[in-house]
Coordinates of C-alpha atoms in Angstrom, one line a residue:
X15 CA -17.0 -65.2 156.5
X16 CA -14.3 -67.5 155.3
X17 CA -16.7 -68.6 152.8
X18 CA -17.3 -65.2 151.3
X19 CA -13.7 -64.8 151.1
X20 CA -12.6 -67.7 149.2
X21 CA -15.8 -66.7 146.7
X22 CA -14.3 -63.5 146.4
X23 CA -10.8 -65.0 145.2
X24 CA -11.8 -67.6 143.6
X25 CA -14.2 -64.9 141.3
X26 CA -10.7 -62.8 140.5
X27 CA -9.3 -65.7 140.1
X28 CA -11.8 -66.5 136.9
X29 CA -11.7 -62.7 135.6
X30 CA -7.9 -62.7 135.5
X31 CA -7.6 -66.1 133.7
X32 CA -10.5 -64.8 130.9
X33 CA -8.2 -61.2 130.7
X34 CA -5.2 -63.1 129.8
X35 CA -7.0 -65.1 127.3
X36 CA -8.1 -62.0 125.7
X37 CA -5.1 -59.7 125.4
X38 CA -3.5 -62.0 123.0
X39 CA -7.1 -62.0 120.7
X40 CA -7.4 -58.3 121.5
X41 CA -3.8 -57.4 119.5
X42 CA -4.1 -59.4 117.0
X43 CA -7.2 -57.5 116.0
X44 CA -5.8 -54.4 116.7
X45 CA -2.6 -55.3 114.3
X46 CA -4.6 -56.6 111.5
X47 CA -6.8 -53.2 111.8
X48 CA -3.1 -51.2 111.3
X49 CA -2.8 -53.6 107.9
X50 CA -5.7 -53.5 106.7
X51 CA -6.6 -49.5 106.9
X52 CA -2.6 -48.5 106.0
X53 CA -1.7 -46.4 103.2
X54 CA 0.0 -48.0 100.1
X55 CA 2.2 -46.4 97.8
X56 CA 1.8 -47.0 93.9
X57 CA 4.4 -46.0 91.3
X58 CA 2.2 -45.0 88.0
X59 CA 3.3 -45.6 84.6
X60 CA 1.6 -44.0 82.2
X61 CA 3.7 -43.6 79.2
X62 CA 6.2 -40.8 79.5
X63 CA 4.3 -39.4 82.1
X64 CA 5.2 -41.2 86.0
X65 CA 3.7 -40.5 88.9
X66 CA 3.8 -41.8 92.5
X67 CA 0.4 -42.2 94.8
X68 CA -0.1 -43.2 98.1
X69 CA -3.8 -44.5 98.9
X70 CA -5.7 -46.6 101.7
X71 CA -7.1 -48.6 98.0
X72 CA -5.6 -51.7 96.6
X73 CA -7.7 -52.6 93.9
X74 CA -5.4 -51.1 90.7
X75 CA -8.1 -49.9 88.7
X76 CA -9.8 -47.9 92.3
X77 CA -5.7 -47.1 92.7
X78 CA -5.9 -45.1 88.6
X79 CA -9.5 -43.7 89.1
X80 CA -8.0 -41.7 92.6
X81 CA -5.0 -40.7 90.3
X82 CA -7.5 -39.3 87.8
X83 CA -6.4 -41.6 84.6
X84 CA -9.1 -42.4 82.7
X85 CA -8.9 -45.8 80.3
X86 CA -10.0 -46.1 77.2
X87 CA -12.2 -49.0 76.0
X88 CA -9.3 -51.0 74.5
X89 CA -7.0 -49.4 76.9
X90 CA -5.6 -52.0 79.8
X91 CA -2.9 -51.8 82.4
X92 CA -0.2 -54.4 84.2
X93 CA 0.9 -54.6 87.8
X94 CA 4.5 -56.1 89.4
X95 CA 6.1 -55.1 92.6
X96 CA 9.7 -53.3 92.3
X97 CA 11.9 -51.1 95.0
X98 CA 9.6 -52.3 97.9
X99 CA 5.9 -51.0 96.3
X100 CA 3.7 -51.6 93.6
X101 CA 4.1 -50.6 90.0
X102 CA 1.0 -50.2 87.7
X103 CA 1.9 -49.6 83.8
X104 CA -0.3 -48.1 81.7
X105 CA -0.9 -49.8 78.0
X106 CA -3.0 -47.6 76.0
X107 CA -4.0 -48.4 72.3
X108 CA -2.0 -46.3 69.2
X109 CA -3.5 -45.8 66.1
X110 CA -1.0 -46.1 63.5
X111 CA -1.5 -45.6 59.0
X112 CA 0.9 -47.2 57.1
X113 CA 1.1 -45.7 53.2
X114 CA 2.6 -48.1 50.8
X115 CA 1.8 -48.9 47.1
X116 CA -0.8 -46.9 46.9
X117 CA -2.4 -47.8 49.7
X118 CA -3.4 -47.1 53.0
X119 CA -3.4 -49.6 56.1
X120 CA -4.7 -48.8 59.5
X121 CA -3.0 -50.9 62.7
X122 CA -3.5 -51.0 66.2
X123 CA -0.6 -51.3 68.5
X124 CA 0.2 -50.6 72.2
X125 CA 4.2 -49.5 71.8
X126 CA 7.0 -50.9 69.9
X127 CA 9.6 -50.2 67.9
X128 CA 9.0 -49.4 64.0
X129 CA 10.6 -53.0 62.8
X130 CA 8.7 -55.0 65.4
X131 CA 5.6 -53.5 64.3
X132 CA 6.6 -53.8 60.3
X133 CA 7.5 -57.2 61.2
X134 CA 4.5 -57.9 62.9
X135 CA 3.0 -56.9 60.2
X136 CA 4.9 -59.4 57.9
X137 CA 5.7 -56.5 55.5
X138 CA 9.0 -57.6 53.9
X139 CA 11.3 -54.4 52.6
X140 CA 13.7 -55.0 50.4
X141 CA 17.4 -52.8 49.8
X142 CA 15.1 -50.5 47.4
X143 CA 12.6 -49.9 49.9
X144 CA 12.4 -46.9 52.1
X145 CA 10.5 -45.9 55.2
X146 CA 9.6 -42.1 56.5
X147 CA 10.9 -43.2 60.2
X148 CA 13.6 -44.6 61.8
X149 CA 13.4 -48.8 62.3
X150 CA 14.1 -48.5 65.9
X151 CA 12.2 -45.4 66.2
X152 CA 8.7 -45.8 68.8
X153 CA 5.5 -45.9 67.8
X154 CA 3.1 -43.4 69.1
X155 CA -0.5 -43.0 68.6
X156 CA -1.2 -41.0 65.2
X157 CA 1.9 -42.0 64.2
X158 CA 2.1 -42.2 59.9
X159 CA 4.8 -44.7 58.3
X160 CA 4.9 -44.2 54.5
X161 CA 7.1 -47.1 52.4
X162 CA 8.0 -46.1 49.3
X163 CA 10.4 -48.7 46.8
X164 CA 12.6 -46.6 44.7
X165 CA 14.2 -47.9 41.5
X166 CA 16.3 -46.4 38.7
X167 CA 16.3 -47.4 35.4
X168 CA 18.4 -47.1 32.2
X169 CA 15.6 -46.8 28.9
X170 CA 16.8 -46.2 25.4
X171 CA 14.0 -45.1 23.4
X172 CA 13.6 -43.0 20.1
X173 CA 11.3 -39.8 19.2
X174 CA 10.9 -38.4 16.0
X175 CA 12.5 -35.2 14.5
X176 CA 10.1 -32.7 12.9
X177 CA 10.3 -30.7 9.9
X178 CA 9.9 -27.8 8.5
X179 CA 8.4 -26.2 5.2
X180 CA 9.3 -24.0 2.8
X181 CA 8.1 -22.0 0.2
X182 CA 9.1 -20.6 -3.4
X183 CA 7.6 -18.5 -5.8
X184 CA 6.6 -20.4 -9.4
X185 CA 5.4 -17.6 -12.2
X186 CA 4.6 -20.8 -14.5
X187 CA 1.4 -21.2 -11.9
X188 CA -1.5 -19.3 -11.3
X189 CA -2.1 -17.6 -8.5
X190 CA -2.7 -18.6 -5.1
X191 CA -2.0 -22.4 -6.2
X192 CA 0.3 -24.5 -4.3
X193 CA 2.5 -27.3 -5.5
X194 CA 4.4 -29.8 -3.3
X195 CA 8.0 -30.2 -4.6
X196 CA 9.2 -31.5 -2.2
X197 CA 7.6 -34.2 0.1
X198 CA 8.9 -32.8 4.3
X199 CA 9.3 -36.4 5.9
X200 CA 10.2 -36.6 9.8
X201 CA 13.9 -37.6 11.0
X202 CA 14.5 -39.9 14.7
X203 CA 16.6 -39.2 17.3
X204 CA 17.5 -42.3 19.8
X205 CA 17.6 -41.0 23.6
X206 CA 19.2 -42.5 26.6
X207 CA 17.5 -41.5 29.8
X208 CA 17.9 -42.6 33.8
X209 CA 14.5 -42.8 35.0
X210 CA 13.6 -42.7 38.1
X211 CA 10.5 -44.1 39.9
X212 CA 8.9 -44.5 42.7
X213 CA 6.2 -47.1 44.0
X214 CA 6.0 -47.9 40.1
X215 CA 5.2 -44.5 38.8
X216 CA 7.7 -41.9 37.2
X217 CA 9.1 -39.4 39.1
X218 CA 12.1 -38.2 37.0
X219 CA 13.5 -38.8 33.8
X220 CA 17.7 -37.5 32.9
X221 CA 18.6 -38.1 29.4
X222 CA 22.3 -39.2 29.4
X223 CA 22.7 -39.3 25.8
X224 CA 21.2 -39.0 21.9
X225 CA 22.3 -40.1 19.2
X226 CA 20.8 -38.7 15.7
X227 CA 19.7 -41.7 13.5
X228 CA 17.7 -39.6 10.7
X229 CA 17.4 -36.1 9.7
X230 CA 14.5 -34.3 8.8
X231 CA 13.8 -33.6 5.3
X232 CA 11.7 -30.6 4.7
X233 CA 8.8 -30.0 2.6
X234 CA 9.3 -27.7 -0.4
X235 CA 6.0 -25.9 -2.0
X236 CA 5.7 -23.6 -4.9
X237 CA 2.9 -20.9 -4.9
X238 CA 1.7 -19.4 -8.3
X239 CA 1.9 -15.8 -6.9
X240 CA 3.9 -12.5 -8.0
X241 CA 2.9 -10.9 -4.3
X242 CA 5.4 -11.1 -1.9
X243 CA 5.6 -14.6 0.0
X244 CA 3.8 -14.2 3.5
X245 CA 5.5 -13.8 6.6
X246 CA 3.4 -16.3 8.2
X247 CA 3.7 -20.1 6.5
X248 CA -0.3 -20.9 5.6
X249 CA -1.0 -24.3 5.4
X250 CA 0.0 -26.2 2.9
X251 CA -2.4 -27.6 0.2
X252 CA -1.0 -30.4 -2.3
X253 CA -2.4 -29.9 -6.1
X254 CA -1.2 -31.8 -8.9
X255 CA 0.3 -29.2 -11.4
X256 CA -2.3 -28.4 -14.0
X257 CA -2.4 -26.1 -17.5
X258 CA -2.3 -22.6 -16.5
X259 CA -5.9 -21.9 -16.5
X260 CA -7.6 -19.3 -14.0
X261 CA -7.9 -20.6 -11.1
X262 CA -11.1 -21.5 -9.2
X263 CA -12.1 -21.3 -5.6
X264 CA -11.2 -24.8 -3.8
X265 CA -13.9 -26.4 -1.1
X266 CA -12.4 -25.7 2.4
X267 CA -10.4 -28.9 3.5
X268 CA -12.3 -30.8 5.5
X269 CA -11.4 -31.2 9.6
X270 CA -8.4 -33.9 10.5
X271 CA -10.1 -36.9 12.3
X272 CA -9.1 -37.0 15.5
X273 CA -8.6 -40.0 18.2
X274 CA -12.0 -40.8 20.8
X275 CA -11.1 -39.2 24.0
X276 CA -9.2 -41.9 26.1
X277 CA -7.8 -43.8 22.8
X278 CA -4.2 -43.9 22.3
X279 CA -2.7 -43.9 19.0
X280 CA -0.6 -46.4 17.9
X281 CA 1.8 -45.9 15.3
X282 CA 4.8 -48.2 13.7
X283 CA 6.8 -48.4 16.6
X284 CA 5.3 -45.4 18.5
X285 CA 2.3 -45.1 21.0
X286 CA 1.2 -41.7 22.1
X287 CA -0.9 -42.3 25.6
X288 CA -4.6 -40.5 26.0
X289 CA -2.5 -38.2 28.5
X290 CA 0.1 -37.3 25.7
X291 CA 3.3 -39.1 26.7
X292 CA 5.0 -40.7 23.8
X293 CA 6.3 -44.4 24.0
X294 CA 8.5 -46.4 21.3
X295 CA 7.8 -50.6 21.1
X296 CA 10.0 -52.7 19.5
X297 CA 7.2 -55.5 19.1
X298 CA 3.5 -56.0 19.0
X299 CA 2.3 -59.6 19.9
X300 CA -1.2 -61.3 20.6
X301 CA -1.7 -62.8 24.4
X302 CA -5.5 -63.5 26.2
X303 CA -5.7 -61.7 29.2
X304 CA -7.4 -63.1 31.9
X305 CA -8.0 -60.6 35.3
X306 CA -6.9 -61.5 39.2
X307 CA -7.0 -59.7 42.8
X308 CA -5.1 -60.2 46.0
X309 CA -7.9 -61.3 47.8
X310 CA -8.2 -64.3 44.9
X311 CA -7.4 -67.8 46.6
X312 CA -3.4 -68.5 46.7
X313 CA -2.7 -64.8 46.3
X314 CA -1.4 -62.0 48.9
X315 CA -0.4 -58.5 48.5
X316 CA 2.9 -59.2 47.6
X317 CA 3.8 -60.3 44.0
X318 CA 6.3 -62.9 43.5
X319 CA 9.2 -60.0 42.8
X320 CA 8.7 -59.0 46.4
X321 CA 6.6 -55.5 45.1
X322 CA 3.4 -54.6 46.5
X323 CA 0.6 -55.9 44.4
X324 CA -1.3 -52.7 42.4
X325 CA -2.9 -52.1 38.8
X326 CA 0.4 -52.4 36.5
X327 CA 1.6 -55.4 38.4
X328 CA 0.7 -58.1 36.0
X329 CA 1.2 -61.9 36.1
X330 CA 3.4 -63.3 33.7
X331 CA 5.1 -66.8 32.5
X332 CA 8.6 -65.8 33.3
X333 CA 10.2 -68.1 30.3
X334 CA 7.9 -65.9 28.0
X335 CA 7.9 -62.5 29.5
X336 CA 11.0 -61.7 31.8
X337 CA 10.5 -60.0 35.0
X338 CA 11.1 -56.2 34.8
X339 CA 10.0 -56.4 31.4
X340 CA 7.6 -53.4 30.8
X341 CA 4.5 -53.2 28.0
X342 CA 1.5 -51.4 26.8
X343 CA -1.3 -53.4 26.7
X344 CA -4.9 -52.8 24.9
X345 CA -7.7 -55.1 24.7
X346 CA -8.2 -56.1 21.0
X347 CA -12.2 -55.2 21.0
X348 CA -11.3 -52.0 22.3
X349 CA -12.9 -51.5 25.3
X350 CA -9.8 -51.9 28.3
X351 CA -6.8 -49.8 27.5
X352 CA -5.1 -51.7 30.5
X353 CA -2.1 -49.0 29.6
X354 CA 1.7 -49.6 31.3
X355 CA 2.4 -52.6 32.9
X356 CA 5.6 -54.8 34.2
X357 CA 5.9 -58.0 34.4
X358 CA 6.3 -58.5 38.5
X359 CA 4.2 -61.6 39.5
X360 CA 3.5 -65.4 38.0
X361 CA 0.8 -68.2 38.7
X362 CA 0.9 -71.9 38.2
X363 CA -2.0 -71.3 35.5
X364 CA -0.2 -68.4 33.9
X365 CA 1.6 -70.4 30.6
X366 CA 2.8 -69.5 27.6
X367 CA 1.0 -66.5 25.7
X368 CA -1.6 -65.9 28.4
X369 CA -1.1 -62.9 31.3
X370 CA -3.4 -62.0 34.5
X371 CA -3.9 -58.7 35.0
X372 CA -4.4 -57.2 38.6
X373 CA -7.5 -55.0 39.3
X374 CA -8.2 -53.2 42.8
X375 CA -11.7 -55.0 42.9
X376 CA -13.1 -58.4 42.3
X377 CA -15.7 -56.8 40.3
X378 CA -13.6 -55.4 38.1
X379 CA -12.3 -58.7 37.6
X380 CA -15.7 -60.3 37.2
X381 CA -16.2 -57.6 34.4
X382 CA -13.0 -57.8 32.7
X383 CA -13.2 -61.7 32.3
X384 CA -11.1 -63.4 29.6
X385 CA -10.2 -61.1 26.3
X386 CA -7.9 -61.1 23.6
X387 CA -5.2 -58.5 23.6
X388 CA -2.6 -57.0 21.9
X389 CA 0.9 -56.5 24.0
X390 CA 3.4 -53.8 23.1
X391 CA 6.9 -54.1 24.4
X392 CA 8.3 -51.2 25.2
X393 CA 11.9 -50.2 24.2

């Protein structure tokens, strides 16, 4: 009996010992359960839009699925820990076009200010430059910055005056002949104009002041007629004066010639453009012409003036051709009218009488080659 007792303690004893040894494992269990399987706030920032969510998930992309925010392929997300819970921001990809020079450049960005991104971008504005948004404006996706360089110029150039005719009666010829008296010749008036342009083409041109240099003299032509003189001036047809004799039917004049399509004529000190604008030059000299692009080894998009480089941008030797300088330039056999240009960029090959002139494509440049040329400055 005294045997079964002591068994019997000894037994609880044992079971008491392995309970307290398992309490402690038990707990610890039971608290690392509670951690594991509690909630977890996340503070969402997605933009302008923030939003708080509280989840059993801790992966951040599990965390943005629950939320219901999709990512794009390029878009992507950070993490950090601020006022006691997790913060997850939101980065997603903005398309933005940048118009400049003609041009149109696409960029990819995830947020920043107008500058940084125009910086980034190593676009370099100068005081004549202007952009559509504010520099510390954000960027946003969509988003369209157009640069656009603005200059003013003063330009003296000189047009010419026309004249008129007249017309007198002469009984001494027969009728319905003509007889020039008096040869009409053209007068010039000098203009002064502030012309404005942007991104290298015209925008507005104020003439400030004009000065007369030559009036017109007008043509004087007798007609062998005793009718009244027409109301309506008919076109004038020189004769030499002849023996009154009747007079006999004359062959119809035959048609003016008139320029190819896409030919400018060139006069002394006058160039009227296929389009119809008139120019004045104050010299005409010989150059060869060589062709370039930006994508040409040693060149960017910017010329050496700091302007964006585009057709009209040509590459001179400064000590020959000053910057700013503007011309008219036309390939000797004829087959480039290369048109306006400014002198705006240089190259350590460019010397003396010899010019490169920019083209949007290599090919063009490939096809243009080396030619003679003839340069017109303009007034």
């Amino acid at each position: 009996m005294l045997e079964c007792s002591y068994l019997i303690r000894k037994k609880k004893t044992v079971l008491a010992r392995a309970a307290a040894l398992l309490l402690p494992i038990v707990c610890i269990v039971l608290l690392l359960a509670q951690t594991v399987f509690a909630k977890n706030t996340y503070l969402i920032n997605d933009g302008g839009r923030v939003l708080i969510h509280t989840t059993y998930a801790t992966d951040p992309a599990d965390v943005l699925d629950e939320a219901g925010l999709k990512l794009g392929r390029d878009d992507t997300y950070t993490t950090q820990n601020s006022l006691g819970m997790s913060e997850i921001t939101i980065q997603r990809r903005q398309t933005v076009t940048i118009l400049y020079g003609g041009k149109t450049l696409t960029v990819a960005t995830y947020g920043e200010t107008v500058e940084s991104l125009l910086n980034r971008m190593e676009f370099r504005l100068t005081e004549n430059d202007t952009v559509s948004e504010a520099m510390s404006a954000m960027t946003y996706d969509g988003m369209t910055l157009t640069i656009s360089r603005e200059i003013t110029e003063e330009e003296t150039y000189t047009l010419p005056v026309a004249y008129e005719t007249e017309y007198c009666y002469d009984a001494s010829l027969a009728e319905g002949q003509q007889v020039v008296l008096t040869q009409g010749a053209e007068g010039q008036i000098r203009y002064t104009a502030s012309v404005h342009y942007v991104d290298g083409r015209e925008v507005s041109r104020t003439v400030t002041s004009e000065t007369l240099i030559s009036q017109p003299v007008n043509a004087l032509i007798a007609i062998g007629s005793l009718a009244e003189l027409p109301e309506y001036a008919p076109t004038p047809e020189i004769v030499e004066p002849e023996p009154v004799k009747p007079a006999e039917p004359k062959p119809e004049p035959a048609p003016e010639a008139t320029p190819t399509p896409g030919t400018p004529i060139i006069g002394d000190g006058i160039i009227i453009t296929p389009d119809g604008e008139t120019l004045t030059y104050t010299r005409a000299e010989q150059f060869v012409a060589t062709a370039y692009h930006n994508s040409d080894p040693g060149c960017t998009e910017w010329t050496a003036t700091g302007t964006l480089c585009r057709v009209g941008a040509i590459a001179v030797d400064p000590k020959v051709i000053p910057y700013g300088t503007r011309m008219y330039i036309v390939t000797n056999d004829g087959e480039y009218i290369y048109g306006i240009a400014v002198a705006e960029d240089c190259g350590g090959a460019i010397k003396g009488n010899r010019v490169d002139l920019y083209f949007d494509s290599v090919d063009e440049c490939w096809t243009f080659g080396i030619r003679d040329c003839t340069i017109y400055f303009l007034g």
